[in-house]
Amino acid sequence: AQANIGVVGMAVMGSNLARNLASREGNTVAIFNRSFSKTQSVLDAHPEAGFIAAHDYQEFADSLQKPRAAIIMVKAGGPTDAVIEELVKVFEPGDIIVDGGNALFTDTIRREKAVRETGINFVGAGISGGEEGALLGPSIMPGGSDAAWEKLGPIFRSIAAIAEGEPCVTHVGHDGAGHFVKMVHNGIEYADMQLIAEAYDLIRRGTGKSPAEIAEIFAEWNKGELESYLIEITAEVLRQVDAKTGKPLVDVIVDQAGAKGTGAWTVQTALDLGIPVSGIAEAVFARSLSSKPAQRAAASALPGPDEKFVVADPDAFVEDVRQALYASKIIAYSQGFDEIVAGAEQYGWDIKKGEIAKIWRGGCIIRARFLNRITEAYAENPGLVALVTAPFFAEVVTSTQAAWRRVVVAAAQAGIPSPAFSSSLAYYDGLRADRLPAALVQGQRDFFGAHTYKRVDAEGTFHTLWSGDRTEIEAEDTH
Ligand code: 6PG
């Protein structure tokens, strides 16, 4: 056996990760794919990698040094289960199986438990950074046991992206913790993308600027506090001209956004945990709405505002949108971290928030300059209950809120949908409110269902005899 690490699945993410591993000092990489023709084309295209190719699972296992370690890079769901089943047959106690796909964290918890019973370690590892990240350095979010981390740590550290001298990988927590955090990463990714898309739409429709001109605005923003991978690639996409028609590419792409499920999982999980990730939810729903052509066609004759939307001062408007984007983005991260905290509590994971912000600084899709600020915020106050209240972020929302409000007002008046901007602002106002109309909701619940309420001025639980004489009685707490 010559290889110290193996990769199963030779689609682009798998082959790029295998090439990344092979390019690092000391690694010899075994590769396997269900159909050998794919393995062969990877071998042919990358002789420099020195891959050891296997034709079947037994040969794959035999080519790996013990304790064996293999990373699965296949489709989430059934295909992942099928590969695990085969690997378990040829691996031995002490070996390590890593799932590097976008698995649902509850699947990872289930798989980890089942595989552990055989004595083999199972590690669900979130890997972010797309094709290029896999090849040059992703951000890696592994879960699994401490024993598995001991062996995998050095390997992962060798292939991860480097941010400020530190590899973007940390042992997130046990069993499904890594995939949970990757899921939330993707939820934030959805929110960030939607916010950027809303900013583009508002600027385009408000100022009449062309996509190429807006690309320059994004490129400019990327030099400041908004600096991030998603802003950078947005400029690239907006600059792109379609060869066929000579139009901006963005104008010939069908405006129906796809999704593979991780954003929806983030929201479903948040609903179960009772965490308001409203910005992320709106981003997921915005994709769903875009992908309903029949409903959109039927509604296209419905009226919008009477007046045409023209902003008086385009430069000032663009600056307002920039600030609204910054504030809303902080809310998306704040909500995402709330979900991580709640998940960690629910599933018993010891997740270090500051470490998560650190490993998101490089390699991953949501990498951004301001993640350093999140790390600092959690370092200063590990018990921080809402990221947005940390001094740095509180200062940002204080200084941007006027612009944020103007943008949301303008969007509403102009009839331009800005669900992520406006829901983020509503969340912010909800969070900072002295009193919420939730008091009235409690009154309504008590009226029709005797669901009871608490009083601001007394201990205990109360119910008003709504259908009787409307006096108040002490009651059992029914929530
Ligand atoms: C990443 C990405 C990656 C992928 C997602 C998004 O972190 O590298 O999040 O995992 O792009 O699958 O997918 P959808 O937008 O198709 O849901």
Short mmCIF file of C-alpha atoms and ligand atoms in Angstrom, two decimals:
data_model
loop_
_atom_site.label_atom_id
_atom_site.label_comp_id
_atom_site.label_asym_id
_atom_site.label_seq_id
_atom_site.Cartn_x
_atom_site.Cartn_y
_atom_site.Cartn_z
CA ALA A 1 0.00 0.00 0.00
CA GLN A 2 1.45 3.32 -1.06
CA ALA A 3 -1.27 5.92 -0.70
CA ASN A 4 -1.81 7.85 2.53
CA ILE A 5 -5.17 9.24 1.42
CA GLY A 6 -7.83 8.24 -1.08
CA VAL A 7 -10.63 10.02 -2.94
CA VAL A 8 -13.81 8.35 -4.18
CA GLY A 9 -15.75 10.14 -6.92
CA MET A 10 -13.94 11.67 -9.86
CA ALA A 11 -16.40 14.37 -10.87
CA VAL A 12 -14.88 17.83 -10.89
CA MET A 13 -14.93 18.46 -7.09
CA GLY A 14 -13.44 15.03 -6.36
CA SER A 15 -10.74 15.15 -9.00
CA ASN A 16 -9.78 18.70 -8.05
CA LEU A 17 -9.53 17.77 -4.38
CA ALA A 18 -7.46 14.72 -5.29
CA ARG A 19 -5.14 16.93 -7.37
CA ASN A 20 -4.86 19.38 -4.50
CA LEU A 21 -3.91 16.55 -2.13
CA ALA A 22 -1.41 15.13 -4.60
CA SER A 23 0.26 18.51 -5.02
CA ARG A 24 1.22 18.66 -1.32
CA GLU A 25 4.49 17.34 0.03
CA GLY A 26 4.29 13.80 1.35
CA ASN A 27 0.93 12.81 -0.09
CA THR A 28 0.26 9.89 -2.39
CA VAL A 29 -3.35 9.76 -3.45
CA ALA A 30 -5.45 6.74 -4.39
CA ILE A 31 -8.44 7.47 -6.60
CA PHE A 32 -11.58 5.54 -7.41
CA ASN A 33 -14.69 6.14 -9.46
CA ARG A 34 -17.64 3.86 -10.11
CA SER A 35 -16.91 3.84 -13.82
CA PHE A 36 -13.21 3.47 -14.54
CA SER A 37 -13.37 5.56 -17.71
CA LYS A 38 -13.65 8.71 -15.60
CA THR A 39 -10.70 7.62 -13.46
CA GLN A 40 -8.77 6.99 -16.66
CA SER A 41 -9.43 10.48 -18.00
CA VAL A 42 -8.27 12.01 -14.71
CA LEU A 43 -5.12 9.86 -14.90
CA ASP A 44 -4.51 10.89 -18.51
CA ALA A 45 -5.09 14.58 -17.85
CA HIS A 46 -2.92 14.74 -14.70
CA PRO A 47 0.07 12.45 -14.91
CA GLU A 48 1.97 14.84 -12.63
CA ALA A 49 -0.31 13.90 -9.73
CA GLY A 50 1.06 10.36 -9.49
CA PHE A 51 -2.37 8.96 -8.66
CA ILE A 52 -2.82 5.32 -7.78
CA ALA A 53 -5.94 4.29 -9.62
CA ALA A 54 -8.19 1.52 -8.37
CA HIS A 55 -10.65 -0.50 -10.45
CA ASP A 56 -12.75 -1.68 -7.53
CA TYR A 57 -13.23 -1.02 -3.82
CA GLN A 58 -10.97 -3.87 -2.74
CA GLU A 59 -8.12 -2.58 -4.86
CA PHE A 60 -8.78 0.91 -3.50
CA ALA A 61 -8.59 -0.33 0.11
CA ASP A 62 -5.45 -2.35 -0.64
CA SER A 63 -3.71 0.70 -2.06
CA LEU A 64 -4.20 2.68 1.17
CA GLN A 65 -1.81 2.63 4.12
CA LYS A 66 -3.38 1.73 7.47
CA PRO A 67 -5.17 3.27 9.19
CA ARG A 68 -6.83 4.07 5.88
CA ALA A 69 -8.40 7.44 5.14
CA ALA A 70 -10.64 8.15 2.17
CA ILE A 71 -12.68 11.18 1.20
CA ILE A 72 -15.98 10.61 -0.58
CA MET A 73 -16.88 13.28 -3.12
CA VAL A 74 -20.13 12.08 -4.67
CA LYS A 75 -23.71 13.38 -4.75
CA ALA A 76 -25.37 13.84 -1.37
CA GLY A 77 -28.07 11.34 -0.42
CA GLY A 78 -28.36 7.85 -1.92
CA PRO A 79 -25.06 7.86 -3.85
CA THR A 80 -23.18 8.76 -0.63
CA ASP A 81 -24.89 5.94 1.28
CA ALA A 82 -24.03 3.50 -1.51
CA VAL A 83 -20.31 4.39 -1.38
CA ILE A 84 -20.22 4.18 2.42
CA GLU A 85 -21.77 0.74 2.28
CA GLU A 86 -19.04 -0.46 -0.09
CA LEU A 87 -16.19 1.15 1.85
CA VAL A 88 -17.36 -0.35 5.13
CA LYS A 89 -17.04 -3.81 3.52
CA VAL A 90 -13.35 -3.33 2.63
CA PHE A 91 -12.15 -1.02 5.43
CA GLU A 92 -11.16 -2.10 8.95
CA PRO A 93 -11.65 -0.75 12.48
CA GLY A 94 -9.58 2.37 12.97
CA ASP A 95 -9.87 3.43 9.30
CA ILE A 96 -11.52 6.72 8.43
CA ILE A 97 -14.26 7.51 5.93
CA VAL A 98 -14.79 11.19 5.18
CA ASP A 99 -17.87 12.51 3.40
CA GLY A 100 -16.81 15.77 1.75
CA GLY A 101 -20.12 16.40 0.01
CA ASN A 102 -22.96 18.71 0.99
CA ALA A 103 -24.73 16.16 3.18
CA LEU A 104 -27.69 16.98 5.35
CA PHE A 105 -26.25 17.05 8.88
CA THR A 106 -28.90 14.69 10.24
CA ASP A 107 -27.80 12.14 7.61
CA THR A 108 -24.26 12.64 8.84
CA ILE A 109 -25.31 12.03 12.44
CA ARG A 110 -27.08 8.84 11.34
CA ARG A 111 -24.14 7.64 9.21
CA GLU A 112 -21.58 8.44 11.88
CA LYS A 113 -23.50 6.36 14.38
CA ALA A 114 -23.92 3.42 12.02
CA VAL A 115 -20.32 3.42 10.80
CA ARG A 116 -18.94 3.83 14.33
CA GLU A 117 -20.54 0.51 15.25
CA THR A 118 -18.15 -1.21 12.81
CA GLY A 119 -15.15 0.43 14.53
CA ILE A 120 -14.51 2.60 11.48
CA ASN A 121 -14.48 6.38 11.94
CA PHE A 122 -16.88 8.48 9.92
CA VAL A 123 -16.30 12.19 9.40
CA GLY A 124 -18.75 14.53 7.72
CA ALA A 125 -16.70 17.43 6.40
CA GLY A 126 -18.14 20.52 4.79
CA ILE A 127 -15.89 21.67 1.96
CA SER A 128 -16.47 25.09 0.49
CA GLY A 129 -14.91 26.98 -2.35
CA GLY A 130 -16.35 25.45 -5.48
CA GLU A 131 -14.15 23.85 -8.11
CA GLU A 132 -11.30 26.29 -7.76
CA GLY A 133 -11.32 26.04 -3.98
CA ALA A 134 -11.15 22.26 -4.14
CA LEU A 135 -8.10 22.53 -6.37
CA LEU A 136 -6.21 25.40 -4.81
CA GLY A 137 -7.42 25.53 -1.23
CA PRO A 138 -10.93 25.23 0.18
CA SER A 139 -12.32 26.08 3.59
CA ILE A 140 -12.89 22.78 5.37
CA MET A 141 -15.42 22.17 8.16
CA PRO A 142 -14.93 18.65 9.53
CA GLY A 143 -17.04 17.01 12.21
CA GLY A 144 -16.42 13.50 13.56
CA SER A 145 -14.40 12.07 16.42
CA ASP A 146 -11.27 13.51 18.02
CA ALA A 147 -9.35 10.39 16.99
CA ALA A 148 -10.23 10.90 13.33
CA TRP A 149 -9.32 14.59 13.57
CA GLU A 150 -5.89 13.67 14.87
CA LYS A 151 -5.07 11.85 11.66
CA LEU A 152 -7.00 14.14 9.30
CA GLY A 153 -5.92 17.46 10.79
CA PRO A 154 -2.48 17.59 9.16
CA ILE A 155 -3.85 16.41 5.80
CA PHE A 156 -6.66 18.97 5.83
CA ARG A 157 -4.33 21.70 6.99
CA SER A 158 -2.02 20.94 4.07
CA ILE A 159 -4.74 21.44 1.43
CA ALA A 160 -6.88 24.20 2.96
CA ALA A 161 -6.85 27.82 1.94
CA ILE A 162 -4.58 30.04 4.01
CA ALA A 163 -5.98 33.22 5.56
CA GLU A 164 -3.53 35.49 7.33
CA GLY A 165 -1.09 32.61 7.71
CA GLU A 166 -3.63 30.18 9.16
CA PRO A 167 -5.16 27.22 7.31
CA CYS A 168 -8.93 27.51 6.94
CA VAL A 169 -9.86 24.34 8.78
CA THR A 170 -10.79 23.50 12.35
CA HIS A 171 -12.39 20.53 14.06
CA VAL A 172 -15.88 21.99 14.22
CA GLY A 173 -17.37 19.45 16.63
CA HIS A 174 -18.49 15.83 16.77
CA ASP A 175 -20.61 13.82 14.31
CA GLY A 176 -22.74 16.18 12.17
CA ALA A 177 -21.28 19.48 13.43
CA GLY A 178 -19.18 20.05 10.32
CA HIS A 179 -22.02 19.56 7.90
CA PHE A 180 -24.30 21.66 10.10
CA VAL A 181 -21.88 24.57 9.92
CA LYS A 182 -21.42 24.07 6.18
CA MET A 183 -25.20 24.15 5.79
CA VAL A 184 -25.40 27.48 7.61
CA HIS A 185 -22.48 28.74 5.50
CA ASN A 186 -24.59 28.01 2.44
CA GLY A 187 -27.61 29.74 3.96
CA ILE A 188 -25.51 32.86 4.49
CA GLU A 189 -24.23 32.41 0.93
CA TYR A 190 -27.82 32.48 -0.34
CA ALA A 191 -28.56 35.65 1.65
CA ASP A 192 -25.39 37.37 0.52
CA MET A 193 -26.08 36.53 -3.14
CA GLN A 194 -29.68 37.73 -2.90
CA LEU A 195 -28.63 40.99 -1.22
CA ILE A 196 -26.08 41.64 -3.95
CA ALA A 197 -28.69 40.84 -6.59
CA GLU A 198 -31.15 43.28 -4.99
CA ALA A 199 -28.45 45.96 -4.86
CA TYR A 200 -27.76 45.46 -8.57
CA ASP A 201 -31.46 45.58 -9.44
CA LEU A 202 -32.11 48.74 -7.46
CA ILE A 203 -29.12 50.52 -8.95
CA ARG A 204 -29.98 49.44 -12.45
CA ARG A 205 -33.64 50.38 -12.27
CA GLY A 206 -33.05 53.49 -10.18
CA THR A 207 -30.21 55.01 -12.16
CA GLY A 208 -30.43 53.37 -15.58
CA LYS A 209 -26.78 52.36 -15.40
CA SER A 210 -25.70 49.46 -17.60
CA PRO A 211 -24.49 46.13 -16.20
CA ALA A 212 -20.94 47.07 -17.24
CA GLU A 213 -21.20 50.35 -15.34
CA ILE A 214 -22.61 48.56 -12.32
CA ALA A 215 -19.72 46.08 -12.57
CA GLU A 216 -17.39 49.03 -11.99
CA ILE A 217 -19.39 50.03 -8.91
CA PHE A 218 -19.04 46.53 -7.48
CA ALA A 219 -15.34 46.50 -8.30
CA GLU A 220 -15.04 49.76 -6.39
CA TRP A 221 -17.02 48.40 -3.44
CA ASN A 222 -14.67 45.46 -3.41
CA LYS A 223 -11.86 47.77 -2.39
CA GLY A 224 -13.62 48.74 0.82
CA GLU A 225 -15.37 47.16 3.78
CA LEU A 226 -17.57 45.04 1.50
CA GLU A 227 -14.54 43.29 0.01
CA SER A 228 -15.53 39.69 -0.60
CA TYR A 229 -15.42 36.91 -3.13
CA LEU A 230 -19.11 37.27 -4.00
CA ILE A 231 -18.80 41.00 -4.70
CA GLU A 232 -15.72 40.31 -6.81
CA ILE A 233 -17.37 37.66 -8.97
CA THR A 234 -20.51 39.79 -9.30
CA ALA A 235 -18.42 42.40 -11.10
CA GLU A 236 -17.07 39.68 -13.38
CA VAL A 237 -20.53 38.36 -14.22
CA LEU A 238 -21.92 41.85 -14.88
CA ARG A 239 -19.01 42.67 -17.17
CA GLN A 240 -19.53 39.61 -19.30
CA VAL A 241 -20.88 40.23 -22.81
CA ASP A 242 -22.76 37.49 -24.62
CA ALA A 243 -20.84 36.48 -27.74
CA LYS A 244 -23.99 35.50 -29.62
CA THR A 245 -26.06 38.65 -29.16
CA GLY A 246 -23.57 41.26 -28.02
CA LYS A 247 -25.83 41.92 -25.02
CA PRO A 248 -24.75 41.81 -21.39
CA LEU A 249 -24.78 38.13 -20.46
CA VAL A 250 -26.97 38.87 -17.42
CA ASP A 251 -29.70 39.99 -19.83
CA VAL A 252 -29.79 36.71 -21.73
CA ILE A 253 -29.72 34.40 -18.71
CA VAL A 254 -33.20 33.14 -17.78
CA ASP A 255 -34.18 34.85 -14.52
CA GLN A 256 -35.08 31.69 -12.60
CA ALA A 257 -32.63 30.79 -9.85
CA GLY A 258 -31.92 27.14 -9.10
CA ALA A 259 -31.04 25.58 -5.77
CA LYS A 260 -29.73 22.24 -4.63
CA GLY A 261 -31.26 22.33 -1.18
CA THR A 262 -28.72 23.54 1.36
CA GLY A 263 -30.41 26.96 1.69
CA ALA A 264 -33.76 25.32 2.26
CA TRP A 265 -32.20 23.00 4.87
CA THR A 266 -30.80 26.01 6.70
CA VAL A 267 -34.26 27.51 6.93
CA GLN A 268 -36.04 24.25 7.77
CA THR A 269 -33.55 23.60 10.54
CA ALA A 270 -33.88 27.16 11.80
CA LEU A 271 -37.65 26.74 11.96
CA ASP A 272 -37.20 23.59 14.01
CA LEU A 273 -34.77 25.35 16.33
CA GLY A 274 -36.97 28.45 16.54
CA ILE A 275 -34.30 30.77 15.19
CA PRO A 276 -35.40 33.70 13.02
CA VAL A 277 -33.13 33.52 9.98
CA SER A 278 -35.48 35.77 8.04
CA GLY A 279 -32.90 37.19 5.63
CA ILE A 280 -31.76 33.70 4.66
CA ALA A 281 -35.36 32.53 4.35
CA GLU A 282 -36.23 35.42 2.04
CA ALA A 283 -33.23 34.59 -0.11
CA VAL A 284 -34.42 30.98 -0.45
CA PHE A 285 -37.98 32.12 -1.20
CA ALA A 286 -36.76 34.68 -3.74
CA ARG A 287 -35.23 31.81 -5.70
CA SER A 288 -38.49 29.85 -5.44
CA LEU A 289 -40.54 32.84 -6.58
CA SER A 290 -38.25 33.42 -9.53
CA SER A 291 -38.74 29.83 -10.60
CA LYS A 292 -42.53 30.01 -10.90
CA PRO A 293 -42.99 31.16 -14.52
CA ALA A 294 -46.71 30.39 -14.69
CA GLN A 295 -47.51 32.40 -11.57
CA ARG A 296 -45.25 35.22 -12.66
CA ALA A 297 -46.88 35.35 -16.10
CA ALA A 298 -50.35 35.37 -14.56
CA ALA A 299 -49.40 38.19 -12.19
CA SER A 300 -47.47 40.26 -14.72
CA ALA A 301 -50.54 42.36 -15.57
CA LEU A 302 -51.05 43.43 -11.95
CA PRO A 303 -50.35 47.09 -11.27
CA GLY A 304 -47.20 48.57 -9.85
CA PRO A 305 -46.71 52.15 -8.69
CA ASP A 306 -48.04 54.87 -11.01
CA GLU A 307 -44.88 56.87 -11.15
CA LYS A 308 -41.68 55.82 -12.84
CA PHE A 309 -38.77 55.27 -10.50
CA VAL A 310 -36.01 57.79 -11.05
CA VAL A 311 -33.55 58.69 -8.34
CA ALA A 312 -32.63 62.35 -8.04
CA ASP A 313 -29.01 61.86 -7.13
CA PRO A 314 -27.61 58.62 -8.59
CA ASP A 315 -24.28 58.77 -6.73
CA ALA A 316 -26.00 59.30 -3.39
CA PHE A 317 -28.40 56.46 -4.16
CA VAL A 318 -25.56 54.09 -5.03
CA GLU A 319 -23.88 54.96 -1.73
CA ASP A 320 -27.16 54.34 0.12
CA VAL A 321 -27.45 50.94 -1.51
CA ARG A 322 -23.88 50.12 -0.54
CA GLN A 323 -24.62 50.93 3.07
CA ALA A 324 -27.90 49.01 3.02
CA LEU A 325 -26.02 46.03 1.65
CA TYR A 326 -23.42 46.22 4.39
CA ALA A 327 -26.02 46.45 7.15
CA SER A 328 -28.18 43.66 5.72
CA LYS A 329 -25.15 41.45 5.28
CA ILE A 330 -24.30 41.86 8.95
CA ILE A 331 -27.84 40.74 9.77
CA ALA A 332 -27.47 37.64 7.58
CA TYR A 333 -24.28 36.63 9.38
CA SER A 334 -25.80 37.47 12.74
CA GLN A 335 -28.76 35.22 11.98
CA GLY A 336 -26.50 32.46 10.69
CA PHE A 337 -24.37 32.51 13.84
CA ASP A 338 -27.53 32.44 15.96
CA GLU A 339 -28.46 29.23 14.18
CA ILE A 340 -25.02 27.75 14.81
CA VAL A 341 -25.33 28.56 18.51
CA ALA A 342 -28.78 26.99 18.69
CA GLY A 343 -27.67 23.91 16.73
CA ALA A 344 -24.65 23.44 18.97
CA GLU A 345 -26.87 23.58 22.00
CA GLN A 346 -29.46 21.22 20.58
CA TYR A 347 -26.99 18.60 19.39
CA GLY A 348 -24.38 18.97 22.12
CA TRP A 349 -21.55 20.32 19.98
CA ASP A 350 -18.79 22.49 21.36
CA ILE A 351 -18.57 24.90 18.44
CA LYS A 352 -16.21 27.85 18.77
CA LYS A 353 -17.89 30.70 16.89
CA GLY A 354 -14.68 32.69 16.55
CA GLU A 355 -12.98 29.68 14.97
CA ILE A 356 -15.79 29.33 12.44
CA ALA A 357 -15.44 32.97 11.42
CA LYS A 358 -11.70 32.37 11.08
CA ILE A 359 -11.98 29.41 8.76
CA TRP A 360 -14.48 31.31 6.61
CA ARG A 361 -11.95 34.06 5.96
CA GLY A 362 -10.39 32.16 3.09
CA GLY A 363 -11.28 29.51 0.54
CA CYS A 364 -15.04 29.50 0.96
CA ILE A 365 -17.71 31.22 -1.10
CA ILE A 366 -18.67 33.70 1.64
CA ARG A 367 -15.08 34.71 2.36
CA ALA A 368 -15.01 38.38 3.17
CA ARG A 369 -12.85 40.97 4.82
CA PHE A 370 -15.29 41.62 7.63
CA LEU A 371 -15.10 38.04 8.93
CA ASN A 372 -12.07 39.20 10.90
CA ARG A 373 -14.44 41.48 12.77
CA ILE A 374 -16.65 38.52 13.65
CA THR A 375 -13.66 36.62 14.99
CA GLU A 376 -12.70 39.65 17.07
CA ALA A 377 -16.24 40.09 18.34
CA TYR A 378 -16.40 36.51 19.64
CA ALA A 379 -12.85 36.72 21.02
CA GLU A 380 -13.80 39.82 22.99
CA ASN A 381 -17.04 38.29 24.19
CA PRO A 382 -17.48 34.53 23.72
CA GLY A 383 -20.96 34.75 25.21
CA LEU A 384 -22.15 37.38 22.73
CA VAL A 385 -25.89 36.79 22.34
CA ALA A 386 -26.38 38.56 19.01
CA LEU A 387 -23.55 39.39 16.68
CA VAL A 388 -25.21 42.61 15.58
CA THR A 389 -24.91 43.94 19.14
CA ALA A 390 -21.10 43.60 19.25
CA PRO A 391 -19.57 47.09 19.39
CA PHE A 392 -18.13 47.06 15.88
CA PHE A 393 -21.33 45.85 14.24
CA ALA A 394 -23.56 48.03 16.39
CA GLU A 395 -21.51 50.97 15.15
CA VAL A 396 -21.97 49.89 11.52
CA VAL A 397 -25.74 49.58 11.79
CA THR A 398 -25.91 52.86 13.66
CA SER A 399 -24.09 54.68 10.89
CA THR A 400 -25.82 52.91 8.00
CA GLN A 401 -29.39 52.66 9.22
CA ALA A 402 -30.55 55.94 7.67
CA ALA A 403 -29.35 54.84 4.22
CA TRP A 404 -30.77 51.36 4.81
CA ARG A 405 -34.20 52.82 5.56
CA ARG A 406 -34.07 55.12 2.52
CA VAL A 407 -33.29 52.16 0.27
CA VAL A 408 -36.11 50.03 1.65
CA VAL A 409 -38.54 52.95 1.31
CA ALA A 410 -37.38 53.67 -2.22
CA ALA A 411 -37.70 50.01 -3.20
CA ALA A 412 -41.23 49.79 -1.79
CA GLN A 413 -42.29 52.99 -3.51
CA ALA A 414 -40.72 51.98 -6.79
CA GLY A 415 -42.26 48.51 -6.70
CA ILE A 416 -38.86 46.84 -6.83
CA PRO A 417 -38.78 43.66 -4.78
CA SER A 418 -36.13 43.80 -2.07
CA PRO A 419 -37.15 40.97 0.26
CA ALA A 420 -33.69 40.47 1.74
CA PHE A 421 -33.03 44.18 2.34
CA SER A 422 -36.43 44.81 3.85
CA SER A 423 -36.66 41.67 5.96
CA SER A 424 -33.20 42.36 7.37
CA LEU A 425 -34.29 45.83 8.37
CA ALA A 426 -37.50 44.48 9.89
CA TYR A 427 -35.44 41.96 11.86
CA TYR A 428 -33.18 44.72 13.11
CA ASP A 429 -36.11 46.86 14.17
CA GLY A 430 -37.80 43.87 15.77
CA LEU A 431 -34.73 42.95 17.75
CA ARG A 432 -34.12 46.44 19.07
CA ALA A 433 -37.77 47.21 19.90
CA ASP A 434 -38.66 48.00 23.50
CA ARG A 435 -42.06 46.47 23.14
CA LEU A 436 -43.32 44.21 20.39
CA PRO A 437 -46.92 43.59 19.34
CA ALA A 438 -46.27 40.02 20.40
CA ALA A 439 -48.18 41.15 23.50
CA LEU A 440 -51.29 41.50 21.37
CA VAL A 441 -50.69 38.11 19.76
CA GLN A 442 -50.57 36.62 23.26
CA GLY A 443 -53.87 38.34 24.04
CA GLN A 444 -55.43 36.90 20.89
CA ARG A 445 -54.13 33.43 21.70
CA ASP A 446 -55.55 33.68 25.16
CA PHE A 447 -58.89 34.85 23.78
CA PHE A 448 -59.55 32.00 21.40
CA GLY A 449 -57.61 29.18 22.98
CA ALA A 450 -56.98 30.03 26.63
CA HIS A 451 -53.28 29.81 25.81
CA THR A 452 -52.47 32.09 28.78
CA TYR A 453 -49.99 34.96 29.11
CA LYS A 454 -47.47 36.42 31.52
CA ARG A 455 -47.76 39.90 33.02
CA VAL A 456 -45.05 42.53 33.03
CA ASP A 457 -45.77 43.34 36.68
CA ALA A 458 -46.27 39.94 38.34
CA GLU A 459 -44.88 36.43 38.45
CA GLY A 460 -47.09 33.60 37.27
CA THR A 461 -49.28 32.74 34.34
CA PHE A 462 -52.67 34.28 33.66
CA HIS A 463 -55.83 33.85 31.68
CA THR A 464 -58.69 36.25 31.16
CA LEU A 465 -62.15 34.72 31.26
CA TRP A 466 -63.01 36.11 27.84
CA SER A 467 -66.32 34.32 27.47
CA GLY A 468 -67.26 34.90 31.11
CA ASP A 469 -67.03 38.06 33.12
CA ARG A 470 -63.59 38.94 31.74
CA THR A 471 -61.84 38.88 35.06
CA GLU A 472 -58.34 37.52 35.20
CA ILE A 473 -57.40 34.27 36.88
CA GLU A 474 -54.09 32.53 37.56
CA ALA A 475 -53.66 29.62 35.22
CA GLU A 476 -51.39 26.72 34.29
CA ASP A 477 -48.69 27.73 31.86
CA THR A 478 -49.59 26.32 28.42
CA HIS A 479 -47.06 28.40 26.43
C1 6PG B 1 -19.54 26.14 -1.62
C2 6PG B 1 -20.88 26.20 -2.28
C3 6PG B 1 -21.19 24.89 -2.90
C4 6PG B 1 -22.30 24.96 -3.91
C5 6PG B 1 -23.66 24.86 -3.29
C6 6PG B 1 -24.64 25.90 -3.68
O1 6PG B 1 -19.51 26.43 -0.43
O2 6PG B 1 -18.58 25.82 -2.28
O3 6PG B 1 -21.87 26.55 -1.37
O4 6PG B 1 -21.38 23.98 -1.89
O5 6PG B 1 -22.17 26.00 -4.77
O6 6PG B 1 -24.07 23.60 -3.64
O7 6PG B 1 -25.62 25.32 -4.40
P1 6PG B 1 -27.00 25.84 -4.89
O8 6PG B 1 -26.95 27.31 -5.12
O9 6PG B 1 -27.12 25.10 -6.17
O10 6PG B 1 -27.99 25.40 -3.90
#
